[in-house]
Amino acid sequence: MDVSSGSLPSFTIVGLPDKAVEESRERVRSAIKNSGADFPAKRITVNLAPADLPKEGPSYDLPIALGILLASEQLEAEIDDALFLGELSLDGRLRHTNGILPQAIMARNKKLKRVFLPSINANEASILAGIKIYPVPSLISLFKHLTAAEEIKPQKHININSFLKDEIFDLDMNDIRGQEQAKRAMEIAAAGAHNILLKGPPGAGKTMLARTLPSVLPKLTFEEALETTKIYSISGLLDKKSLVSKRPFRSPHHTTSHIGLIGGGNVPKPGEISLAHRGVLFLDEFPEFPRHVLEALRQPMEDGNITISRASGRVLFPCKFMLIAAQNPCPCGFYGDKTKECKCNLNQILRYQKRVSGPMLDRIDIHLDVPAVKTEKLVSNEKNLKAETSKEIRKRVQKARDMQLKRFSAKGGSSSGRKYKITSNAEMSTRDVKEFCVLSPESLEILRLAVERMNLSARSYFRTIKIARTIADLEQSIKIKPVHIAEALQYRPKQESI
């Protein structure tokens, strides 16, 4: 910041500012005047370093205004240990600003002691321990605080346990008639964070099964909640919430663009796969998505992150999500159905089934045929049904996930002493599978026969072992038994003859 005299008054911002940063000149000028301070009639130059990194967003308003007050000697304060950020309105009040949480985390990592931010964003950053968060309502209140005229009290730290309580869901597993095998598959998918493909005729309950899945998912850990909240913070989707306490459930329409699903734009922003981080991405009418959009999912599904490269820079977004896909067996939806006749010809069925590539299908752990609900189960009295509730299923899922967290923790069963950053069986690499999924000779023989008869690829082979590990975890079994392998093999895609 430089305020010099001896030349015509001007106000310049350098350092590759975008339009929002350039317009901060007028917001800052009006905010300073309307707060009762003098805007210096001098040559003002604001340098945003480093000069080669593009700057975007209105969060620079407050630090620019504070810098002008300090450089013009209207204010004296020690601010070396503090971070200031927030958008100014014309009257000097601070407005809601996106991306507060990641910046507050950066300040803590840089060993700063104080963060001054808009009071409306204070709850968002108050989940961080080890740094003081000051909610600032306006520029004049910050001025009074720094001059010791009127103190701004730090925001109280919010305990994570106050957010991660038992959630209330609109849908429950006992609302679904029949489909016991599908419910079992959904339980396994939830326990190990496995991808799943539901295939069946219209009205079989595929969409309802997918939308009921969040009710049986395990609770977010603090680290997972923090990761997810950071993504929603920079996307401007937090509203008045200070923390994302539920696992996300994203259900984009099949007309969603490549950028909408993966992320991108002139200034890279998270897409649906990143907004579904640590949660569920539900793609209904799976084959209706454009081929190039589905193919773009392949690498993120393997890596758990997506790199968006643009002329303005490169950004890495996390995207560890569960993919739940649903599709009909053919365009009319009744191919293979025993009650209704399929009206599609052979070429239509083949074209429809080839819309999703083999490599994409190979990355899905569980393939499940969802048949139409039987009439007797559909019209039976609810009192005669004894279906499990989501709460009962979730208890088993939580125990299985806790078992996995313990296994992958630094104190867990790692014989090599490696520290794992994974939280579920689905995230295991080939090396992890060899270390944590030791199989008996009987289990290996079953797998050997399956590879020969079912033509399993190397990826399918290891995915089958991961599913077996999850099934064993649901039973709280330390060892993977042959029965677990046998059940896991049932969820591989069946070869169909048309």
XYZ file of C-alpha atoms in Angstrom:
498
model
C 0.000 0.000 0.000
C 1.418 3.385 -1.001
C -0.173 6.810 -0.358
C 1.903 9.568 -1.939
C 1.359 13.296 -2.426
C 2.622 15.674 -5.072
C 0.527 14.313 -7.930
C -3.071 14.166 -9.057
C -5.386 12.078 -6.806
C -5.891 8.524 -8.043
C -6.735 5.082 -6.723
C -5.093 2.128 -8.483
C -5.104 -1.598 -7.705
C -2.381 -3.730 -9.316
C -1.634 -7.464 -9.158
C -4.019 -9.060 -11.698
C -7.318 -8.093 -9.996
C -10.579 -9.342 -11.490
C -13.651 -7.154 -11.975
C -14.890 -7.665 -8.395
C -11.505 -6.587 -6.986
C -11.269 -3.573 -9.305
C -14.739 -2.398 -8.248
C -13.637 -2.503 -4.607
C -12.175 0.977 -5.218
C -15.643 2.526 -5.163
C -16.869 0.362 -2.286
C -13.804 1.202 -0.190
C -13.990 4.925 -1.025
C -17.660 5.169 -0.002
C -17.218 2.944 3.082
C -14.359 5.078 4.429
C -16.252 8.339 3.882
C -19.518 7.014 5.342
C -17.658 5.684 8.391
C -16.545 9.201 9.328
C -12.925 8.915 8.172
C -11.175 10.966 5.487
C -10.405 9.430 2.117
C -6.977 10.872 1.238
C -6.910 13.056 -1.894
C -3.583 11.586 -2.936
C -2.138 8.999 -5.281
C -3.077 5.614 -3.756
C -1.555 2.402 -5.110
C -2.635 -0.991 -3.758
C -0.283 -3.839 -4.678
C -1.751 -7.355 -4.393
C 1.231 -9.697 -4.281
C 2.331 -11.963 -5.844
C 1.824 -10.005 -9.021
C 1.520 -13.027 -11.340
C -1.340 -14.712 -9.416
C -4.884 -13.648 -10.428
C -6.960 -12.185 -7.569
C -10.732 -12.616 -7.481
C -13.618 -11.988 -5.101
C -14.681 -9.124 -2.822
C -12.904 -10.352 0.326
C -10.085 -7.825 -0.296
C -12.351 -4.846 0.544
C -11.691 -4.763 4.287
C -7.883 -5.167 4.143
C -7.656 -2.481 1.411
C -9.731 -0.042 3.480
C -7.681 -0.795 6.597
C -4.442 -0.353 4.646
C -5.532 3.103 3.445
C -6.367 4.184 7.004
C -2.988 2.964 8.248
C -0.977 4.421 5.347
C -2.702 7.819 5.688
C -1.875 7.769 9.437
C -5.521 8.026 10.493
C -5.052 4.780 12.408
C -2.180 3.225 14.339
C -2.342 -0.466 15.248
C -0.225 -3.632 15.501
C -1.718 -6.080 13.019
C 1.216 -8.347 12.132
C -0.479 -11.340 13.790
C -3.916 -10.797 12.232
C -5.826 -11.540 9.031
C -8.567 -9.200 7.784
C -11.110 -10.159 5.132
C -14.644 -9.297 4.057
C -16.755 -7.417 1.536
C -17.760 -3.843 2.351
C -21.098 -2.243 1.575
C -21.220 1.448 0.680
C -22.189 2.463 4.224
C -19.233 0.616 5.751
C -21.016 -2.495 6.961
C -19.533 -5.899 6.227
C -21.498 -8.302 4.032
C -21.516 -12.099 3.760
C -18.375 -13.305 1.966
C -17.703 -16.680 0.364
C -14.638 -18.783 1.158
C -14.173 -17.603 4.749
C -13.364 -21.016 6.265
C -10.449 -21.949 3.950
C -8.893 -18.518 4.549
C -9.268 -18.871 8.316
C -7.625 -22.314 8.163
C -4.783 -20.784 6.141
C -4.349 -18.097 8.813
C -4.099 -20.748 11.532
C -1.563 -22.711 9.480
C 0.492 -19.517 9.057
C 0.612 -19.190 12.883
C -1.514 -16.046 12.935
C -3.406 -15.412 16.171
C -6.434 -13.344 15.074
C -8.902 -13.274 12.194
C -11.246 -10.319 11.640
C -14.173 -11.180 9.384
C -17.850 -10.268 8.772
C -20.007 -11.033 11.797
C -22.449 -12.930 9.564
C -19.614 -15.378 8.754
C -18.388 -15.737 12.341
C -20.102 -19.067 13.059
C -18.529 -20.552 9.947
C -14.997 -19.994 11.307
C -15.798 -20.553 14.985
C -15.396 -24.320 14.598
C -11.628 -23.783 14.398
C -9.653 -24.096 17.608
C -6.300 -22.411 18.218
C -7.113 -19.016 16.689
C -9.306 -16.079 17.792
C -12.209 -15.154 15.517
C -13.462 -11.554 15.745
C -16.937 -10.865 14.256
C -16.806 -7.386 12.693
C -20.167 -5.724 11.915
C -18.737 -2.616 10.216
C -15.574 -0.698 9.352
C -16.174 1.884 12.109
C -16.482 -0.866 14.748
C -13.132 -2.310 13.606
C -11.606 1.189 13.809
C -12.857 1.573 17.391
C -11.555 -1.875 18.329
C -8.058 -1.209 17.001
C -7.945 2.172 18.790
C -9.164 0.534 22.048
C -12.262 2.741 22.064
C -14.764 -0.126 21.896
C -13.711 -3.769 22.072
C -15.059 -6.496 19.782
C -15.312 -9.704 21.768
C -13.974 -12.878 20.124
C -16.503 -15.429 18.872
C -16.929 -18.430 21.144
C -15.518 -21.700 19.829
C -18.279 -24.102 18.769
C -17.911 -27.751 19.724
C -18.223 -30.131 16.804
C -20.396 -32.492 18.867
C -23.160 -29.883 18.990
C -23.600 -30.307 15.223
C -23.032 -34.002 14.601
C -26.173 -35.203 16.350
C -28.754 -37.721 15.169
C -30.284 -36.308 12.003
C -33.921 -36.520 10.973
C -34.589 -37.878 7.479
C -37.716 -37.675 5.343
C -37.366 -41.248 4.040
C -36.816 -44.468 5.988
C -35.849 -47.949 4.849
C -38.976 -49.479 6.388
C -41.042 -47.338 3.980
C -39.754 -49.422 1.070
C -41.938 -52.450 0.299
C -40.024 -55.634 -0.475
C -36.620 -55.301 -2.178
C -34.771 -57.086 0.659
C -31.806 -57.898 -1.566
C -31.558 -54.291 -2.718
C -31.652 -53.053 0.889
C -28.861 -55.479 1.761
C -26.780 -54.166 -1.141
C -27.415 -50.562 -0.053
C -26.304 -51.428 3.475
C -23.037 -52.896 2.156
C -22.498 -49.865 -0.084
C -23.061 -47.480 2.844
C -20.752 -49.439 5.162
C -17.810 -49.388 2.760
C -18.600 -46.276 0.642
C -18.879 -48.469 -2.467
C -20.273 -47.351 -5.817
C -23.501 -49.088 -6.822
C -25.561 -49.429 -10.011
C -29.298 -50.111 -9.710
C -30.847 -51.614 -12.831
C -34.536 -52.393 -13.188
C -37.904 -51.483 -14.743
C -39.702 -48.183 -14.058
C -41.440 -48.057 -10.690
C -39.290 -50.765 -9.089
C -38.067 -48.319 -6.417
C -34.553 -47.475 -7.668
C -34.872 -43.742 -7.030
C -36.469 -44.232 -3.619
C -33.700 -46.637 -2.592
C -31.082 -44.074 -3.596
C -32.811 -41.194 -1.811
C -33.207 -43.294 1.327
C -29.497 -44.142 1.419
C -28.476 -40.995 3.416
C -30.593 -42.276 6.335
C -28.240 -45.260 6.809
C -24.905 -43.544 6.113
C -22.476 -43.213 9.051
C -21.948 -39.871 10.754
C -19.347 -37.476 9.419
C -16.078 -37.315 11.331
C -14.754 -33.849 12.210
C -12.108 -33.998 9.464
C -14.708 -35.057 6.883
C -17.111 -32.317 8.004
C -14.334 -29.728 7.774
C -13.359 -30.838 4.255
C -16.962 -30.682 3.070
C -17.621 -27.315 4.727
C -14.599 -25.768 2.986
C -16.011 -26.803 -0.408
C -19.462 -25.409 0.386
C -17.883 -22.235 1.754
C -16.054 -21.354 -1.467
C -19.185 -22.298 -3.439
C -21.373 -19.922 -1.405
C -23.758 -22.697 -0.351
C -23.377 -22.538 3.442
C -26.064 -19.890 3.998
C -26.295 -19.390 7.770
C -24.904 -22.805 8.615
C -21.487 -22.900 10.235
C -20.755 -26.531 9.429
C -21.991 -29.198 7.037
C -23.180 -31.815 9.536
C -24.874 -34.242 7.126
C -23.280 -36.221 4.351
C -24.084 -34.415 1.086
C -26.566 -35.898 -1.367
C -26.301 -34.441 -4.856
C -28.652 -35.435 -7.659
C -27.856 -33.513 -10.869
C -30.175 -33.828 -13.876
C -28.935 -35.798 -16.865
C -28.748 -32.568 -18.902
C -26.011 -31.257 -16.572
C -22.981 -30.009 -18.491
C -19.441 -31.291 -18.234
C -18.396 -28.215 -16.218
C -21.465 -28.465 -13.967
C -20.618 -32.047 -13.041
C -16.812 -31.968 -12.921
C -16.207 -28.309 -12.105
C -14.466 -25.503 -13.964
C -15.309 -22.132 -15.464
C -13.071 -19.129 -16.164
C -12.398 -19.019 -12.448
C -12.388 -22.731 -11.444
C -15.275 -23.630 -9.144
C -16.264 -27.005 -7.616
C -18.687 -29.162 -9.603
C -21.274 -31.666 -8.422
C -18.663 -34.362 -7.775
C -16.852 -32.068 -5.316
C -20.106 -30.925 -3.703
C -20.806 -34.640 -3.122
C -17.450 -35.081 -1.326
C -17.786 -37.575 1.545
C -21.398 -38.083 0.523
C -23.498 -39.412 -2.356
C -23.642 -38.497 -6.036
C -26.879 -39.903 -7.453
C -27.108 -40.111 -11.247
C -30.625 -41.125 -12.225
C -31.244 -42.235 -15.824
C -27.536 -43.083 -16.019
C -27.342 -43.822 -19.791
C -29.070 -40.523 -20.586
C -25.999 -38.543 -19.482
C -23.777 -37.549 -22.428
C -20.995 -40.061 -23.059
C -18.186 -37.513 -22.627
C -19.634 -36.377 -19.291
C -19.680 -39.934 -17.894
C -16.178 -40.637 -19.203
C -14.926 -37.562 -17.329
C -15.952 -39.294 -14.084
C -13.507 -42.154 -14.520
C -10.337 -40.487 -13.243
C -11.962 -38.659 -10.273
C -13.571 -41.934 -9.155
C -10.127 -43.551 -8.998
C -8.097 -40.635 -7.605
C -10.601 -39.047 -5.202
C -9.725 -35.571 -6.496
C -10.038 -33.502 -9.665
C -7.552 -30.976 -11.052
C -9.127 -28.073 -12.961
C -6.580 -26.353 -15.223
C -7.396 -23.016 -16.801
C -5.429 -20.060 -18.155
C -6.040 -18.283 -14.837
C -4.533 -21.118 -12.805
C -4.833 -24.694 -11.610
C -7.013 -25.799 -8.703
C -7.267 -29.205 -7.004
C -10.685 -30.094 -5.554
C -11.370 -33.243 -3.478
C -14.169 -35.535 -4.684
C -14.327 -38.736 -2.657
C -17.959 -39.628 -3.234
C -20.223 -42.655 -3.440
C -21.684 -43.007 -6.914
C -25.264 -44.290 -6.967
C -26.432 -44.803 -10.551
C -29.870 -45.959 -11.683
C -30.941 -47.056 -15.121
C -33.568 -49.010 -17.037
C -32.530 -52.176 -18.908
C -33.739 -50.730 -22.232
C -35.385 -47.559 -23.635
C -38.917 -48.694 -22.744
C -37.691 -50.105 -19.437
C -39.213 -53.593 -19.556
C -36.535 -55.757 -21.168
C -36.351 -58.976 -19.147
C -39.486 -58.134 -17.130
C -41.794 -61.101 -16.536
C -45.028 -59.107 -16.335
C -44.750 -56.576 -19.172
C -43.555 -57.056 -22.712
C -40.553 -55.099 -24.006
C -41.372 -53.014 -27.101
C -37.752 -52.284 -28.093
C -36.005 -53.966 -30.989
C -32.556 -55.541 -30.744
C -30.640 -52.548 -32.108
C -32.343 -50.133 -29.686
C -31.455 -52.330 -26.695
C -27.832 -52.699 -27.804
C -27.393 -48.976 -28.439
C -28.966 -48.128 -25.069
C -26.766 -50.533 -23.110
C -23.597 -49.332 -24.878
C -24.141 -45.713 -23.845
C -22.174 -46.477 -20.667
C -18.676 -47.739 -21.472
C -17.163 -50.921 -20.090
C -14.344 -49.115 -18.209
C -16.966 -46.945 -16.497
C -19.033 -49.966 -15.449
C -15.856 -51.684 -14.234
C -15.360 -48.864 -11.715
C -18.711 -49.598 -10.070
C -18.363 -52.050 -7.185
C -21.933 -53.331 -6.852
C -24.214 -54.161 -9.784
C -27.758 -54.951 -8.710
C -30.874 -55.941 -10.600
C -33.931 -54.389 -8.941
C -37.062 -56.305 -10.020
C -40.593 -54.950 -9.855
C -42.193 -55.235 -6.419
C -44.394 -58.307 -6.040
C -48.124 -57.624 -5.787
C -48.585 -59.393 -2.441
C -45.919 -57.216 -0.802
C -47.260 -54.067 -2.362
C -50.842 -54.484 -1.128
C -50.155 -56.269 2.173
C -51.096 -54.686 5.484
C -48.272 -52.602 6.961
C -48.732 -54.321 10.343
C -47.679 -57.611 8.772
C -44.449 -56.129 7.458
C -41.426 -56.357 9.720
C -38.920 -54.355 7.713
C -35.909 -52.913 9.533
C -35.787 -49.176 10.112
C -32.956 -46.992 8.888
C -31.893 -46.447 12.494
C -31.310 -50.171 13.016
C -29.388 -50.530 9.764
C -27.359 -47.402 10.493
C -26.113 -48.844 13.786
C -24.544 -51.776 11.924
C -23.146 -49.459 9.262
C -21.629 -47.168 11.900
C -19.971 -50.094 13.682
C -18.525 -51.314 10.393
C -17.209 -47.844 9.496
C -15.732 -47.411 13.003
C -13.943 -50.717 12.499
C -12.484 -49.399 9.235
C -11.413 -46.093 10.793
C -9.585 -47.971 13.521
C -7.947 -50.248 10.957
C -6.684 -47.360 8.836
C -5.644 -45.082 11.696
C -1.995 -44.536 12.556
C -2.378 -46.915 15.503
C -4.310 -49.463 13.461
C -3.216 -52.665 11.792
C -0.562 -51.223 9.504
C 2.419 -53.509 9.679
C 4.506 -51.122 7.572
C 3.919 -48.180 9.914
C 2.336 -46.074 7.156
C -0.166 -43.393 8.069
C -3.405 -43.757 6.124
C -5.624 -40.924 4.963
C -8.435 -43.243 3.906
C -11.623 -43.711 5.890
C -13.436 -46.555 4.110
C -12.786 -49.845 2.365
C -13.637 -48.419 -1.051
C -10.648 -46.058 -0.822
C -8.116 -48.858 -0.385
C -5.394 -49.090 -3.022
C -4.102 -52.403 -4.377
C -1.286 -52.243 -1.845
C -3.775 -51.652 0.978
C -5.912 -54.599 -0.133
C -2.890 -56.900 0.042
C -2.079 -55.672 3.534
C -5.523 -55.548 5.130
C -7.403 -58.257 3.241
C -5.438 -61.459 3.775
C -7.442 -64.352 2.332
C -7.532 -68.000 3.322
C -6.722 -70.732 0.736
C -10.456 -71.537 0.464
C -11.329 -67.911 -0.310
C -8.526 -67.661 -2.854
C -9.767 -70.787 -4.627
C -13.290 -69.301 -4.909
C -11.823 -66.132 -6.378
C -9.645 -68.082 -8.810
C -12.671 -69.926 -10.164
C -14.610 -66.658 -10.399
C -11.851 -64.979 -12.409
C -11.878 -67.873 -14.888
C -15.644 -68.252 -15.259
C -16.754 -64.609 -14.924
C -13.811 -63.074 -16.825
C -13.074 -60.636 -14.008
C -10.557 -57.891 -14.740
C -7.782 -57.071 -12.289
C -9.790 -54.046 -11.092
C -12.918 -56.203 -10.581
C -10.846 -58.772 -8.708
C -9.670 -56.266 -6.114
C -13.060 -54.580 -5.906
C -14.624 -57.947 -5.069
C -12.156 -58.338 -2.206
C -13.016 -54.845 -0.930
C -16.727 -55.691 -0.889
C -15.974 -58.950 0.945
C -13.981 -56.965 3.513
C -17.010 -54.697 4.052
C -19.367 -57.668 4.431
C -16.999 -59.083 7.049
C -16.929 -55.717 8.839
C -20.735 -55.685 9.020
C -20.498 -58.995 10.863
C -17.651 -57.609 13.002
C -15.464 -60.405 11.644
C -11.703 -59.881 11.650
C -11.125 -62.482 8.919
C -12.668 -62.594 5.461
C -14.486 -65.908 5.163
C -15.428 -67.829 1.982
C -19.088 -66.927 2.543
C -18.139 -63.238 2.374
C -16.344 -63.778 -0.931
C -19.335 -65.711 -2.292
C -21.757 -62.907 -1.434
C -19.433 -60.266 -2.884
C -19.307 -62.147 -6.197
C -23.102 -61.929 -6.460
C -22.770 -58.183 -6.960
C -20.632 -58.405 -10.092
C -22.462 -57.738 -13.395
C -24.064 -60.756 -15.018
C -23.314 -61.605 -18.648
C -26.543 -61.216 -20.608
C -27.363 -62.806 -23.949
C -29.676 -60.763 -26.156
